[in-house]
Amino acid sequence: MILDALILQTKLLLQDDMGITVNSVQSERGLINKLNMKNYTSMIGTGGKLSLLVIISFDNSMIDKLVDLFMDGVEIDSDEVLEIKDSVAGEMINTLMGLALPTFPGRGKGVTITPPITINDASTISKHKSSTIATAEINTNFGQFSISIIDSKNSNSQEK
Amino acid sequence: MLKVLVVDDSLIIRKKLSKLIENLGHTVVCDAKTGQEAIEAYAAHKPDLVSMDITMPDMDGITAVKNIIKDHHDAKIIMVTSHGQEDMVIKSIQAGAVGYILKPLTQEKLAQAIGEVFIEYAVEESDLLDDEI
């Protein structure tokens, strides 16, 4: 359910606000031991009534398109390019979580979110034995990215 | 023309907000990446207005608002936040913030928020560019 809420908000944000077409979404749940990361990855943790890690990972062409849209003519110094791309990845997961939170169970009341955390130089993320993973691969006309949720509590795994 | 302090841990938001503020004819006197930096920057620059992120590492925006207001009772602070953080906005207002802007940021939203705090800068909607991120 939470992954579905994030996918829905992602589609709405990309298509309605950014002019990016979502061509397909492939989701997978439960029987996943390892996530493969793309080029730019950011993560947010939730706390309070819902304890999850939410990870978003963009390929190069997707992040480049998002940087163009976010910056909209603002000049970027050459030594800022990598930080800007990380920052865009963080803003995207932050925005999507903000949009999706009111659609979570209980309207997200009592759920806190951390600031986005950039993950550098990671090619894979593996789960611990008791955690569960749900992931969605989103293909657009400008590139690909994934949204993944890691739940460390089996009791919540039915939620996803 | 207002002197503005921009506080956000995200480089892209600091740059974008700075551009929008300058497009409105105001000056960004300093930016800060953390709540603690914001407190120090406020004391150093005494800006007319602060744009403050809520969720930041080390010290969140609400705590920074409380600390700034404690020493500068007339500080004008506008929170910049995402949907889903309405509870945090209420806490920020209770802490002394005077307004808020919901992302995505646009020139129109920023101008409206500034105009609500500084009546002399209230502008007609038709005068604004729709510069959304």
PDB file of C-alpha atoms in Angstrom:
ATOM      1  CA  MET A   1       0.000   0.000   0.000  1.00  0.00           C
ATOM      2  CA  ILE A   2       2.791   2.439   0.869  1.00  0.00           C
ATOM      3  CA  LEU A   3       4.723   1.622  -2.274  1.00  0.00           C
ATOM      4  CA  ASP A   4       1.520   2.030  -4.272  1.00  0.00           C
ATOM      5  CA  ALA A   5       0.963   5.460  -2.677  1.00  0.00           C
ATOM      6  CA  LEU A   6       4.487   6.523  -3.617  1.00  0.00           C
ATOM      7  CA  ILE A   7       4.079   5.239  -7.188  1.00  0.00           C
ATOM      8  CA  LEU A   8       0.821   7.161  -7.589  1.00  0.00           C
ATOM      9  CA  GLN A   9       2.310  10.414  -6.289  1.00  0.00           C
ATOM     10  CA  THR A  10       5.366   9.886  -8.487  1.00  0.00           C
ATOM     11  CA  LYS A  11       3.214   9.557 -11.589  1.00  0.00           C
ATOM     12  CA  LEU A  12       1.188  12.630 -10.677  1.00  0.00           C
ATOM     13  CA  LEU A  13       4.263  14.744  -9.920  1.00  0.00           C
ATOM     14  CA  LEU A  14       6.154  13.705 -13.059  1.00  0.00           C
ATOM     15  CA  GLN A  15       3.280  13.879 -15.498  1.00  0.00           C
ATOM     16  CA  ASP A  16       1.260  16.810 -14.165  1.00  0.00           C
ATOM     17  CA  ASP A  17       3.969  19.084 -12.767  1.00  0.00           C
ATOM     18  CA  MET A  18       7.075  18.188 -14.740  1.00  0.00           C
ATOM     19  CA  GLY A  19       5.856  17.106 -18.157  1.00  0.00           C
ATOM     20  CA  ILE A  20       7.608  13.730 -17.908  1.00  0.00           C
ATOM     21  CA  THR A  21       5.747  10.707 -19.286  1.00  0.00           C
ATOM     22  CA  VAL A  22       5.792   7.516 -17.240  1.00  0.00           C
ATOM     23  CA  ASN A  23       5.969   4.692 -19.782  1.00  0.00           C
ATOM     24  CA  SER A  24       5.849   1.764 -17.393  1.00  0.00           C
ATOM     25  CA  VAL A  25       6.139   0.765 -13.747  1.00  0.00           C
ATOM     26  CA  GLN A  26       7.320  -2.679 -12.707  1.00  0.00           C
ATOM     27  CA  SER A  27       6.946  -3.468  -9.042  1.00  0.00           C
ATOM     28  CA  GLU A  28       8.228  -6.431  -7.065  1.00  0.00           C
ATOM     29  CA  ARG A  29       7.585  -7.293  -3.442  1.00  0.00           C
ATOM     30  CA  GLY A  30       8.670  -9.739  -0.811  1.00  0.00           C
ATOM     31  CA  LEU A  31      11.139 -12.158  -2.383  1.00  0.00           C
ATOM     32  CA  ILE A  32      13.931  -9.623  -2.863  1.00  0.00           C
ATOM     33  CA  ASN A  33      17.264  -9.948  -1.108  1.00  0.00           C
ATOM     34  CA  LYS A  34      19.223  -7.206  -2.814  1.00  0.00           C
ATOM     35  CA  LEU A  35      18.576  -3.850  -4.461  1.00  0.00           C
ATOM     36  CA  ASN A  36      20.729  -2.634  -7.334  1.00  0.00           C
ATOM     37  CA  MET A  37      21.444   1.080  -7.127  1.00  0.00           C
ATOM     38  CA  LYS A  38      21.740   3.418 -10.097  1.00  0.00           C
ATOM     39  CA  ASN A  39      23.908   6.542 -10.363  1.00  0.00           C
ATOM     40  CA  TYR A  40      22.311   8.937  -7.858  1.00  0.00           C
ATOM     41  CA  THR A  41      20.670   7.571  -4.745  1.00  0.00           C
ATOM     42  CA  SER A  42      18.961   9.218  -1.806  1.00  0.00           C
ATOM     43  CA  MET A  43      17.222   7.745   1.217  1.00  0.00           C
ATOM     44  CA  ILE A  44      14.709   8.890   3.807  1.00  0.00           C
ATOM     45  CA  GLY A  45      13.832   7.124   7.020  1.00  0.00           C
ATOM     46  CA  THR A  46      10.429   7.219   8.638  1.00  0.00           C
ATOM     47  CA  GLY A  47       9.848   6.938  12.362  1.00  0.00           C
ATOM     48  CA  GLY A  48       7.075   7.138  14.901  1.00  0.00           C
ATOM     49  CA  LYS A  49       4.186   4.912  13.914  1.00  0.00           C
ATOM     50  CA  LEU A  50       5.911   3.671  10.758  1.00  0.00           C
ATOM     51  CA  SER A  51       9.515   2.526  10.623  1.00  0.00           C
ATOM     52  CA  LEU A  52      10.796   2.274   7.064  1.00  0.00           C
ATOM     53  CA  LEU A  53      13.681   3.169   4.808  1.00  0.00           C
ATOM     54  CA  VAL A  54      12.618   4.673   1.496  1.00  0.00           C
ATOM     55  CA  ILE A  55      15.256   4.749  -1.230  1.00  0.00           C
ATOM     56  CA  ILE A  56      15.154   6.493  -4.592  1.00  0.00           C
ATOM     57  CA  SER A  57      17.825   5.850  -7.211  1.00  0.00           C
ATOM     58  CA  PHE A  58      18.137   7.655 -10.572  1.00  0.00           C
ATOM     59  CA  ASP A  59      20.099   6.858 -13.704  1.00  0.00           C
ATOM     60  CA  ASN A  60      22.195   9.596 -15.304  1.00  0.00           C
ATOM     61  CA  SER A  61      19.723  10.703 -17.958  1.00  0.00           C
ATOM     62  CA  MET A  62      16.854  10.943 -15.490  1.00  0.00           C
ATOM     63  CA  ILE A  63      18.809  12.987 -12.971  1.00  0.00           C
ATOM     64  CA  ASP A  64      20.042  15.299 -15.752  1.00  0.00           C
ATOM     65  CA  LYS A  65      16.453  15.982 -16.816  1.00  0.00           C
ATOM     66  CA  LEU A  66      15.395  16.644 -13.228  1.00  0.00           C
ATOM     67  CA  VAL A  67      18.334  19.018 -12.696  1.00  0.00           C
ATOM     68  CA  ASP A  68      17.253  20.971 -15.789  1.00  0.00           C
ATOM     69  CA  LEU A  69      13.703  21.206 -14.480  1.00  0.00           C
ATOM     70  CA  PHE A  70      14.665  22.135 -10.925  1.00  0.00           C
ATOM     71  CA  MET A  71      17.319  24.690 -11.826  1.00  0.00           C
ATOM     72  CA  ASP A  72      15.322  26.310 -14.636  1.00  0.00           C
ATOM     73  CA  GLY A  73      18.084  28.641 -15.738  1.00  0.00           C
ATOM     74  CA  VAL A  74      19.889  29.016 -12.418  1.00  0.00           C
ATOM     75  CA  GLU A  75      23.620  28.861 -13.082  1.00  0.00           C
ATOM     76  CA  ILE A  76      25.548  25.889 -11.711  1.00  0.00           C
ATOM     77  CA  ASP A  77      29.295  26.143 -11.086  1.00  0.00           C
ATOM     78  CA  SER A  78      31.275  23.180 -12.367  1.00  0.00           C
ATOM     79  CA  ASP A  79      32.345  22.245  -8.834  1.00  0.00           C
ATOM     80  CA  GLU A  80      28.699  22.153  -7.748  1.00  0.00           C
ATOM     81  CA  VAL A  81      27.386  19.702 -10.348  1.00  0.00           C
ATOM     82  CA  LEU A  82      27.689  16.545  -8.252  1.00  0.00           C
ATOM     83  CA  GLU A  83      26.230  18.191  -5.151  1.00  0.00           C
ATOM     84  CA  ILE A  84      23.361  19.571  -7.216  1.00  0.00           C
ATOM     85  CA  LYS A  85      22.564  16.107  -8.580  1.00  0.00           C
ATOM     86  CA  ASP A  86      22.628  14.628  -5.076  1.00  0.00           C
ATOM     87  CA  SER A  87      20.518  17.536  -3.893  1.00  0.00           C
ATOM     88  CA  VAL A  88      17.927  16.943  -6.643  1.00  0.00           C
ATOM     89  CA  ALA A  89      17.719  13.261  -5.702  1.00  0.00           C
ATOM     90  CA  GLY A  90      17.124  14.326  -2.098  1.00  0.00           C
ATOM     91  CA  GLU A  91      14.499  16.898  -3.038  1.00  0.00           C
ATOM     92  CA  MET A  92      12.648  14.346  -5.158  1.00  0.00           C
ATOM     93  CA  ILE A  93      12.366  11.771  -2.370  1.00  0.00           C
ATOM     94  CA  ASN A  94      11.519  14.529   0.104  1.00  0.00           C
ATOM     95  CA  THR A  95       8.773  15.896  -2.151  1.00  0.00           C
ATOM     96  CA  LEU A  96       7.350  12.455  -2.928  1.00  0.00           C
ATOM     97  CA  MET A  97       7.273  11.487   0.737  1.00  0.00           C
ATOM     98  CA  GLY A  98       5.569  14.767   1.585  1.00  0.00           C
ATOM     99  CA  LEU A  99       2.932  14.197  -1.077  1.00  0.00           C
ATOM    100  CA  ALA A 100       2.406  10.532  -0.230  1.00  0.00           C
ATOM    101  CA  LEU A 101       2.397  10.801   3.561  1.00  0.00           C
ATOM    102  CA  PRO A 102      -1.233  12.014   3.846  1.00  0.00           C
ATOM    103  CA  THR A 103      -2.294   8.959   1.813  1.00  0.00           C
ATOM    104  CA  PHE A 104      -0.541   6.475   4.126  1.00  0.00           C
ATOM    105  CA  PRO A 105      -2.566   4.448   6.640  1.00  0.00           C
ATOM    106  CA  GLY A 106      -3.943   6.797   9.284  1.00  0.00           C
ATOM    107  CA  ARG A 107      -3.186   9.722   6.927  1.00  0.00           C
ATOM    108  CA  GLY A 108       0.414   9.556   8.084  1.00  0.00           C
ATOM    109  CA  LYS A 109      -0.430  10.977  11.504  1.00  0.00           C
ATOM    110  CA  GLY A 110       2.337  10.273  13.970  1.00  0.00           C
ATOM    111  CA  VAL A 111       4.834   9.444  11.218  1.00  0.00           C
ATOM    112  CA  THR A 112       8.061  11.439  11.187  1.00  0.00           C
ATOM    113  CA  ILE A 113      10.550  11.645   8.333  1.00  0.00           C
ATOM    114  CA  THR A 114      14.284  12.262   8.424  1.00  0.00           C
ATOM    115  CA  PRO A 115      16.104  14.668   6.122  1.00  0.00           C
ATOM    116  CA  PRO A 116      17.198  12.985   2.870  1.00  0.00           C
ATOM    117  CA  ILE A 117      20.502  11.132   3.065  1.00  0.00           C
ATOM    118  CA  THR A 118      22.717  10.778   0.006  1.00  0.00           C
ATOM    119  CA  ILE A 119      24.178   7.355  -0.667  1.00  0.00           C
ATOM    120  CA  ASN A 120      27.421   7.560  -2.627  1.00  0.00           C
ATOM    121  CA  ASP A 121      29.331   4.732  -4.321  1.00  0.00           C
ATOM    122  CA  ALA A 122      26.830   2.022  -3.451  1.00  0.00           C
ATOM    123  CA  SER A 123      25.990  -0.495  -6.154  1.00  0.00           C
ATOM    124  CA  THR A 124      23.770  -2.735  -4.050  1.00  0.00           C
ATOM    125  CA  ILE A 125      21.853  -2.683  -0.797  1.00  0.00           C
ATOM    126  CA  SER A 126      21.157  -6.040   0.854  1.00  0.00           C
ATOM    127  CA  LYS A 127      18.486  -6.814   3.376  1.00  0.00           C
ATOM    128  CA  HIS A 128      18.830  -8.347   6.795  1.00  0.00           C
ATOM    129  CA  LYS A 129      17.066 -11.658   7.305  1.00  0.00           C
ATOM    130  CA  SER A 130      14.025 -10.259   9.077  1.00  0.00           C
ATOM    131  CA  SER A 131      13.406  -7.284   6.797  1.00  0.00           C
ATOM    132  CA  THR A 132      11.334  -7.132   3.650  1.00  0.00           C
ATOM    133  CA  ILE A 133      11.821  -5.151   0.471  1.00  0.00           C
ATOM    134  CA  ALA A 134       9.352  -3.748  -2.027  1.00  0.00           C
ATOM    135  CA  THR A 135      10.621  -1.980  -5.109  1.00  0.00           C
ATOM    136  CA  ALA A 136       9.305  -0.327  -8.254  1.00  0.00           C
ATOM    137  CA  GLU A 137      11.244   0.365 -11.443  1.00  0.00           C
ATOM    138  CA  ILE A 138       9.863   3.442 -13.185  1.00  0.00           C
ATOM    139  CA  ASN A 139      10.583   3.976 -16.867  1.00  0.00           C
ATOM    140  CA  THR A 140      10.016   7.426 -18.331  1.00  0.00           C
ATOM    141  CA  ASN A 141      10.665   9.153 -21.621  1.00  0.00           C
ATOM    142  CA  PHE A 142      13.770  10.730 -20.031  1.00  0.00           C
ATOM    143  CA  GLY A 143      15.289   7.786 -18.157  1.00  0.00           C
ATOM    144  CA  GLN A 144      14.771   5.335 -15.350  1.00  0.00           C
ATOM    145  CA  PHE A 145      14.682   5.352 -11.594  1.00  0.00           C
ATOM    146  CA  SER A 146      13.616   3.088  -8.784  1.00  0.00           C
ATOM    147  CA  ILE A 147      11.716   3.596  -5.543  1.00  0.00           C
ATOM    148  CA  SER A 148      12.297   0.981  -2.872  1.00  0.00           C
ATOM    149  CA  ILE A 149      11.032   0.440   0.640  1.00  0.00           C
ATOM    150  CA  ILE A 150      12.834  -1.595   3.269  1.00  0.00           C
ATOM    151  CA  ASP A 151      10.768  -2.632   6.258  1.00  0.00           C
ATOM    152  CA  SER A 152      12.714  -4.052   9.156  1.00  0.00           C
ATOM    153  CA  LYS A 153       9.578  -5.369  10.871  1.00  0.00           C
ATOM    154  CA  ASN A 154       7.795  -8.403   9.514  1.00  0.00           C
ATOM    155  CA  SER A 155       4.635  -7.187  11.189  1.00  0.00           C
ATOM    156  CA  ASN A 156       4.441  -4.335   8.703  1.00  0.00           C
ATOM    157  CA  SER A 157       5.271  -6.322   5.610  1.00  0.00           C
ATOM    158  CA  GLN A 158       1.614  -6.807   4.719  1.00  0.00           C
ATOM    159  CA  GLU A 159       1.300  -3.027   4.380  1.00  0.00           C
ATOM    160  CA  LYS A 160       3.399  -2.833   1.295  1.00  0.00           C
TER     161      LYS A 160
ATOM    162  CA  MET B   1      14.414  46.071  -0.839  1.00  0.00           C
ATOM    163  CA  LEU B   2      14.648  43.412   1.851  1.00  0.00           C
ATOM    164  CA  LYS B   3      17.774  41.717   3.145  1.00  0.00           C
ATOM    165  CA  VAL B   4      17.049  37.986   3.236  1.00  0.00           C
ATOM    166  CA  LEU B   5      18.751  35.012   4.900  1.00  0.00           C
ATOM    167  CA  VAL B   6      18.090  31.681   3.141  1.00  0.00           C
ATOM    168  CA  VAL B   7      18.336  28.551   5.297  1.00  0.00           C
ATOM    169  CA  ASP B   8      18.121  25.094   3.714  1.00  0.00           C
ATOM    170  CA  ASP B   9      20.334  22.004   3.772  1.00  0.00           C
ATOM    171  CA  SER B  10      19.657  21.435   0.067  1.00  0.00           C
ATOM    172  CA  LEU B  11      21.983  23.311  -2.298  1.00  0.00           C
ATOM    173  CA  ILE B  12      19.414  23.282  -5.069  1.00  0.00           C
ATOM    174  CA  ILE B  13      16.785  24.903  -2.857  1.00  0.00           C
ATOM    175  CA  ARG B  14      19.237  27.545  -1.615  1.00  0.00           C
ATOM    176  CA  LYS B  15      20.161  28.441  -5.183  1.00  0.00           C
ATOM    177  CA  LYS B  16      16.584  28.403  -6.448  1.00  0.00           C
ATOM    178  CA  LEU B  17      15.225  30.443  -3.559  1.00  0.00           C
ATOM    179  CA  SER B  18      18.050  32.952  -3.925  1.00  0.00           C
ATOM    180  CA  LYS B  19      17.206  33.401  -7.589  1.00  0.00           C
ATOM    181  CA  LEU B  20      13.494  33.876  -6.876  1.00  0.00           C
ATOM    182  CA  ILE B  21      14.228  36.356  -4.071  1.00  0.00           C
ATOM    183  CA  GLU B  22      16.548  38.372  -6.283  1.00  0.00           C
ATOM    184  CA  ASN B  23      13.997  38.283  -9.114  1.00  0.00           C
ATOM    185  CA  LEU B  24      11.631  40.046  -6.717  1.00  0.00           C
ATOM    186  CA  GLY B  25      14.186  42.795  -6.169  1.00  0.00           C
ATOM    187  CA  HIS B  26      15.448  41.717  -2.762  1.00  0.00           C
ATOM    188  CA  THR B  27      18.984  40.795  -1.678  1.00  0.00           C
ATOM    189  CA  VAL B  28      20.159  37.498  -0.222  1.00  0.00           C
ATOM    190  CA  VAL B  29      22.720  38.606   2.350  1.00  0.00           C
ATOM    191  CA  CYS B  30      23.708  35.110   3.414  1.00  0.00           C
ATOM    192  CA  ASP B  31      22.675  31.480   3.199  1.00  0.00           C
ATOM    193  CA  ALA B  32      22.961  28.708   5.757  1.00  0.00           C
ATOM    194  CA  LYS B  33      22.851  24.926   5.596  1.00  0.00           C
ATOM    195  CA  THR B  34      21.951  24.122   9.201  1.00  0.00           C
ATOM    196  CA  GLY B  35      19.928  25.525  12.049  1.00  0.00           C
ATOM    197  CA  GLN B  36      23.052  26.448  13.975  1.00  0.00           C
ATOM    198  CA  GLU B  37      24.494  28.273  10.955  1.00  0.00           C
ATOM    199  CA  ALA B  38      21.183  30.130  10.657  1.00  0.00           C
ATOM    200  CA  ILE B  39      21.361  31.393  14.241  1.00  0.00           C
ATOM    201  CA  GLU B  40      24.909  32.643  13.720  1.00  0.00           C
ATOM    202  CA  ALA B  41      24.087  34.179  10.322  1.00  0.00           C
ATOM    203  CA  TYR B  42      21.061  35.983  11.760  1.00  0.00           C
ATOM    204  CA  ALA B  43      23.137  37.534  14.532  1.00  0.00           C
ATOM    205  CA  ALA B  44      25.825  38.579  12.050  1.00  0.00           C
ATOM    206  CA  HIS B  45      23.606  40.000   9.295  1.00  0.00           C
ATOM    207  CA  LYS B  46      20.349  41.023  11.027  1.00  0.00           C
ATOM    208  CA  PRO B  47      18.285  40.279   7.893  1.00  0.00           C
ATOM    209  CA  ASP B  48      14.788  41.682   7.382  1.00  0.00           C
ATOM    210  CA  LEU B  49      13.483  38.222   6.494  1.00  0.00           C
ATOM    211  CA  VAL B  50      14.520  34.581   6.876  1.00  0.00           C
ATOM    212  CA  SER B  51      13.368  31.667   4.727  1.00  0.00           C
ATOM    213  CA  MET B  52      13.742  28.581   6.895  1.00  0.00           C
ATOM    214  CA  ASP B  53      13.678  24.896   5.957  1.00  0.00           C
ATOM    215  CA  ILE B  54      12.018  22.690   8.576  1.00  0.00           C
ATOM    216  CA  THR B  55      13.807  19.366   8.254  1.00  0.00           C
ATOM    217  CA  MET B  56      17.570  19.753   8.484  1.00  0.00           C
ATOM    218  CA  PRO B  57      20.393  17.736  10.003  1.00  0.00           C
ATOM    219  CA  ASP B  58      21.864  18.717  13.392  1.00  0.00           C
ATOM    220  CA  MET B  59      19.180  21.272  14.303  1.00  0.00           C
ATOM    221  CA  ASP B  60      15.724  21.438  12.725  1.00  0.00           C
ATOM    222  CA  GLY B  61      14.135  24.659  11.564  1.00  0.00           C
ATOM    223  CA  ILE B  62      11.679  24.839  14.460  1.00  0.00           C
ATOM    224  CA  THR B  63      14.480  24.804  17.019  1.00  0.00           C
ATOM    225  CA  ALA B  64      16.352  27.395  14.983  1.00  0.00           C
ATOM    226  CA  VAL B  65      13.243  29.625  14.941  1.00  0.00           C
ATOM    227  CA  LYS B  66      12.930  29.358  18.722  1.00  0.00           C
ATOM    228  CA  ASN B  67      16.582  30.286  19.182  1.00  0.00           C
ATOM    229  CA  ILE B  68      16.451  33.238  16.802  1.00  0.00           C
ATOM    230  CA  ILE B  69      13.193  34.591  18.269  1.00  0.00           C
ATOM    231  CA  LYS B  70      14.578  34.224  21.796  1.00  0.00           C
ATOM    232  CA  ASP B  71      17.289  36.799  21.027  1.00  0.00           C
ATOM    233  CA  HIS B  72      15.550  38.775  18.259  1.00  0.00           C
ATOM    234  CA  HIS B  73      11.865  39.141  19.118  1.00  0.00           C
ATOM    235  CA  ASP B  74      10.989  40.995  15.923  1.00  0.00           C
ATOM    236  CA  ALA B  75      12.602  38.469  13.559  1.00  0.00           C
ATOM    237  CA  LYS B  76      10.463  37.696  10.514  1.00  0.00           C
ATOM    238  CA  ILE B  77      10.801  34.035   9.576  1.00  0.00           C
ATOM    239  CA  ILE B  78       8.925  32.206   6.814  1.00  0.00           C
ATOM    240  CA  MET B  79       9.050  28.408   6.794  1.00  0.00           C
ATOM    241  CA  VAL B  80       9.649  26.509   3.540  1.00  0.00           C
ATOM    242  CA  THR B  81       8.219  23.021   3.650  1.00  0.00           C
ATOM    243  CA  SER B  82       6.663  20.123   1.784  1.00  0.00           C
ATOM    244  CA  HIS B  83       3.146  18.767   1.819  1.00  0.00           C
ATOM    245  CA  GLY B  84       2.673  16.357   4.687  1.00  0.00           C
ATOM    246  CA  GLN B  85       4.514  18.509   7.202  1.00  0.00           C
ATOM    247  CA  GLU B  86       1.545  20.626   8.229  1.00  0.00           C
ATOM    248  CA  ASP B  87       1.977  19.637  11.890  1.00  0.00           C
ATOM    249  CA  MET B  88       5.532  20.944  11.751  1.00  0.00           C
ATOM    250  CA  VAL B  89       4.308  24.197  10.220  1.00  0.00           C
ATOM    251  CA  ILE B  90       1.908  24.700  13.124  1.00  0.00           C
ATOM    252  CA  LYS B  91       4.749  24.100  15.586  1.00  0.00           C
ATOM    253  CA  SER B  92       6.881  26.598  13.661  1.00  0.00           C
ATOM    254  CA  ILE B  93       4.178  29.267  13.855  1.00  0.00           C
ATOM    255  CA  GLN B  94       3.804  28.579  17.571  1.00  0.00           C
ATOM    256  CA  ALA B  95       7.568  29.016  17.857  1.00  0.00           C
ATOM    257  CA  GLY B  96       7.353  32.442  16.262  1.00  0.00           C
ATOM    258  CA  ALA B  97       7.471  32.002  12.479  1.00  0.00           C
ATOM    259  CA  VAL B  98       5.217  34.445  10.621  1.00  0.00           C
ATOM    260  CA  GLY B  99       4.326  32.393   7.548  1.00  0.00           C
ATOM    261  CA  TYR B 100       5.108  29.440   5.347  1.00  0.00           C
ATOM    262  CA  ILE B 101       5.552  28.400   1.736  1.00  0.00           C
ATOM    263  CA  LEU B 102       4.680  24.927   0.479  1.00  0.00           C
ATOM    264  CA  LYS B 103       6.944  23.380  -2.137  1.00  0.00           C
ATOM    265  CA  PRO B 104       7.119  23.301  -5.097  1.00  0.00           C
ATOM    266  CA  LEU B 105       8.503  26.820  -4.911  1.00  0.00           C
ATOM    267  CA  THR B 106       7.196  29.454  -7.254  1.00  0.00           C
ATOM    268  CA  GLN B 107       7.817  33.156  -7.556  1.00  0.00           C
ATOM    269  CA  GLU B 108       4.115  33.730  -6.968  1.00  0.00           C
ATOM    270  CA  LYS B 109       4.064  31.818  -3.670  1.00  0.00           C
ATOM    271  CA  LEU B 110       7.207  33.586  -2.490  1.00  0.00           C
ATOM    272  CA  ALA B 111       5.879  37.029  -3.393  1.00  0.00           C
ATOM    273  CA  GLN B 112       2.577  36.315  -1.653  1.00  0.00           C
ATOM    274  CA  ALA B 113       4.331  35.114   1.493  1.00  0.00           C
ATOM    275  CA  ILE B 114       6.573  38.196   1.559  1.00  0.00           C
ATOM    276  CA  GLY B 115       3.618  40.487   0.854  1.00  0.00           C
ATOM    277  CA  GLU B 116       1.696  39.037   3.797  1.00  0.00           C
ATOM    278  CA  VAL B 117       4.567  39.909   6.143  1.00  0.00           C
ATOM    279  CA  PHE B 118       5.630  43.206   4.545  1.00  0.00           C
ATOM    280  CA  ILE B 119       2.507  44.923   3.241  1.00  0.00           C
ATOM    281  CA  GLU B 120       4.594  47.399   1.226  1.00  0.00           C
ATOM    282  CA  TYR B 121       5.758  44.471  -0.930  1.00  0.00           C
ATOM    283  CA  ALA B 122       2.303  43.023  -1.585  1.00  0.00           C
ATOM    284  CA  VAL B 123       1.911  42.650  -5.341  1.00  0.00           C
ATOM    285  CA  GLU B 124      -0.802  41.787  -7.824  1.00  0.00           C
ATOM    286  CA  GLU B 125      -0.797  38.187  -9.047  1.00  0.00           C
ATOM    287  CA  SER B 126      -0.739  39.355 -12.638  1.00  0.00           C
ATOM    288  CA  ASP B 127       2.638  41.004 -12.036  1.00  0.00           C
ATOM    289  CA  LEU B 128       4.283  37.728 -11.226  1.00  0.00           C
ATOM    290  CA  LEU B 129       6.052  35.137 -13.317  1.00  0.00           C
ATOM    291  CA  ASP B 130       5.058  31.539 -12.769  1.00  0.00           C
ATOM    292  CA  ASP B 131       8.494  30.145 -12.072  1.00  0.00           C
ATOM    293  CA  GLU B 132       7.800  26.740 -10.625  1.00  0.00           C
ATOM    294  CA  ILE B 133      10.298  24.065  -9.703  1.00  0.00           C
TER     295      ILE B 133
END
